[in-house]
């Protein structure tokens, strides 16, 4: 069965988004592309919020968010209470943020990482499960707002 992965970017990430969608992954992926679709300037919060809502409502298993630095769109995604979005610049960070933080959105900076590195990072993120049931789960649960 295909994995449903949502992906969104601003204009700074539109080319990397297209590249990542064309690649082959360990399991077949059904991409849900939430835009943007051109290099015309747009605002990263709009795409971060849209992706966060999509992933938080479990319409996709995981999400990938791309802007120029990866930072702006990660801030936008993390405004949603049920999102743990992590900017990663290497595959070790991507693996650890799945194991430790149960990150549900990977954020990439298209002006920071090249295409091949980005693909490695996405592979690590998609192929690593959360380490459930122990100290990591307790800590992730503490991230939830109580007020
Ligand atoms: C867009 O030029 C740029 O500001 C944006 O992609 C991102 O890097 C913001 O954090």
Short mmCIF file of C-alpha atoms and ligand atoms in Angstrom, two decimals:
data_model
loop_
_atom_site.label_atom_id
_atom_site.label_comp_id
_atom_site.label_asym_id
_atom_site.label_seq_id
_atom_site.Cartn_x
_atom_site.Cartn_y
_atom_site.Cartn_z
CA UNK A 1 0.00 0.00 0.00
CA UNK A 2 1.17 3.53 -0.77
CA UNK A 3 2.15 5.84 2.07
CA UNK A 4 0.29 9.16 2.05
CA UNK A 5 2.84 11.94 2.49
CA UNK A 6 1.81 15.61 2.30
CA UNK A 7 4.29 18.15 0.98
CA UNK A 8 4.20 21.94 0.75
CA UNK A 9 6.62 24.76 0.05
CA UNK A 10 6.83 28.45 -0.63
CA UNK A 11 8.38 29.74 -3.86
CA UNK A 12 11.88 29.15 -2.42
CA UNK A 13 11.22 25.42 -2.12
CA UNK A 14 9.15 24.74 -5.21
CA UNK A 15 12.00 23.20 -7.23
CA UNK A 16 13.20 20.96 -4.41
CA UNK A 17 9.60 19.86 -3.84
CA UNK A 18 9.31 18.83 -7.50
CA UNK A 19 12.63 16.98 -7.31
CA UNK A 20 11.67 15.04 -4.18
CA UNK A 21 8.33 13.99 -5.67
CA UNK A 22 10.12 12.47 -8.68
CA UNK A 23 12.40 10.24 -6.62
CA UNK A 24 12.00 6.57 -5.74
CA UNK A 25 11.54 5.59 -2.08
CA UNK A 26 11.70 2.38 -0.07
CA UNK A 27 7.89 2.21 -0.15
CA UNK A 28 5.69 3.73 -2.87
CA UNK A 29 4.38 7.16 -1.93
CA UNK A 30 1.16 8.93 -2.76
CA UNK A 31 2.15 12.60 -2.60
CA UNK A 32 -0.43 15.14 -1.53
CA UNK A 33 1.01 18.38 -2.88
CA UNK A 34 -0.47 21.39 -1.10
CA UNK A 35 1.45 23.95 -3.21
CA UNK A 36 2.82 26.33 -4.06
CA UNK A 37 3.04 25.53 -7.75
CA UNK A 38 5.21 28.29 -9.20
CA UNK A 39 8.16 30.51 -8.39
CA UNK A 40 5.88 33.50 -7.90
CA UNK A 41 6.50 34.93 -4.45
CA UNK A 42 4.15 33.64 -1.73
CA UNK A 43 4.14 33.69 2.08
CA UNK A 44 5.53 30.62 3.86
CA UNK A 45 3.09 30.84 6.83
CA UNK A 46 0.17 30.14 4.46
CA UNK A 47 1.74 26.88 3.31
CA UNK A 48 3.01 25.89 6.76
CA UNK A 49 -0.44 26.34 8.30
CA UNK A 50 -2.11 24.41 5.48
CA UNK A 51 0.31 21.49 5.78
CA UNK A 52 0.12 21.46 9.59
CA UNK A 53 -3.67 21.23 9.49
CA UNK A 54 -3.53 18.46 6.90
CA UNK A 55 -1.08 16.32 8.88
CA UNK A 56 -2.68 17.04 12.28
CA UNK A 57 -6.06 15.92 10.93
CA UNK A 58 -4.38 12.63 9.91
CA UNK A 59 -5.15 13.00 6.23
CA UNK A 60 -1.49 12.19 5.70
CA UNK A 61 0.88 10.03 7.70
CA UNK A 62 3.71 12.61 7.67
CA UNK A 63 4.52 15.95 6.05
CA UNK A 64 7.43 17.65 4.36
CA UNK A 65 7.69 21.46 4.41
CA UNK A 66 10.21 23.44 2.37
CA UNK A 67 11.16 27.11 2.28
CA UNK A 68 14.44 28.89 1.61
CA UNK A 69 15.97 28.23 5.02
CA UNK A 70 13.49 25.66 6.34
CA UNK A 71 13.11 27.83 9.41
CA UNK A 72 10.19 30.11 8.59
CA UNK A 73 7.94 27.26 7.50
CA UNK A 74 8.96 25.20 10.56
CA UNK A 75 7.89 28.05 12.84
CA UNK A 76 4.55 28.19 11.02
CA UNK A 77 4.01 24.41 11.26
CA UNK A 78 4.89 24.36 14.94
CA UNK A 79 2.15 26.87 15.78
CA UNK A 80 -0.22 23.89 15.54
CA UNK A 81 -0.47 22.07 18.85
CA UNK A 82 -0.37 18.61 17.32
CA UNK A 83 2.60 19.24 15.08
CA UNK A 84 6.23 18.56 15.83
CA UNK A 85 8.11 20.01 12.88
CA UNK A 86 11.89 19.69 12.71
CA UNK A 87 14.37 21.45 10.45
CA UNK A 88 17.02 18.89 9.49
CA UNK A 89 20.23 19.46 7.60
CA UNK A 90 21.46 15.86 7.69
CA UNK A 91 20.05 12.35 7.89
CA UNK A 92 21.16 11.82 11.51
CA UNK A 93 18.98 14.73 12.61
CA UNK A 94 16.09 13.30 10.60
CA UNK A 95 16.48 9.85 12.17
CA UNK A 96 16.79 11.22 15.69
CA UNK A 97 13.83 13.55 15.40
CA UNK A 98 11.66 10.57 14.46
CA UNK A 99 13.03 8.32 17.24
CA UNK A 100 13.15 10.95 19.99
CA UNK A 101 10.52 13.57 19.10
CA UNK A 102 8.05 11.67 16.93
CA UNK A 103 8.37 14.59 14.51
CA UNK A 104 5.49 14.52 12.05
CA UNK A 105 6.75 17.21 9.68
CA UNK A 106 10.24 17.38 8.22
CA UNK A 107 11.36 20.90 7.25
CA UNK A 108 14.03 21.48 4.65
CA UNK A 109 15.86 24.62 3.54
CA UNK A 110 16.16 24.57 -0.24
CA UNK A 111 18.89 27.21 -0.03
CA UNK A 112 20.74 25.19 2.61
CA UNK A 113 20.75 21.59 1.39
CA UNK A 114 21.29 20.27 -2.14
CA UNK A 115 19.00 17.80 -3.85
CA UNK A 116 20.98 14.62 -3.08
CA UNK A 117 21.38 15.52 0.58
CA UNK A 118 17.68 16.43 0.79
CA UNK A 119 16.76 13.00 -0.62
CA UNK A 120 18.95 11.28 2.03
CA UNK A 121 17.28 13.34 4.75
CA UNK A 122 13.80 12.45 3.48
CA UNK A 123 14.73 8.74 3.29
CA UNK A 124 15.91 8.78 6.91
CA UNK A 125 12.81 10.64 8.06
CA UNK A 126 10.38 8.33 6.26
CA UNK A 127 12.15 5.09 7.17
CA UNK A 128 12.58 5.67 10.91
CA UNK A 129 9.78 4.85 13.37
CA UNK A 130 9.16 6.62 16.68
CA UNK A 131 10.51 4.73 19.71
CA UNK A 132 7.19 4.26 21.50
CA UNK A 133 6.43 3.46 25.08
CA UNK A 134 9.42 4.76 27.01
CA UNK A 135 11.11 7.98 27.96
CA UNK A 136 10.71 9.49 24.51
CA UNK A 137 6.94 9.06 24.60
CA UNK A 138 6.78 10.61 28.09
CA UNK A 139 8.75 13.63 26.89
CA UNK A 140 6.74 14.06 23.71
CA UNK A 141 3.54 13.94 25.78
CA UNK A 142 4.92 16.77 27.92
CA UNK A 143 5.13 18.97 24.83
CA UNK A 144 1.33 19.23 24.80
CA UNK A 145 -0.05 22.50 26.14
CA UNK A 146 -1.95 22.08 29.40
CA UNK A 147 -3.53 25.55 29.44
C1 LIG B 1 11.56 33.54 0.98
O1 LIG B 1 12.35 34.42 0.23
C2 LIG B 1 12.23 33.18 2.29
O2 LIG B 1 12.15 34.22 3.17
C3 LIG B 1 11.59 31.95 2.86
O3 LIG B 1 11.63 30.92 1.93
C4 LIG B 1 12.19 31.35 4.12
O4 LIG B 1 13.56 31.18 3.99
C5 LIG B 1 11.81 31.96 5.38
O5 LIG B 1 12.14 31.45 6.46
#
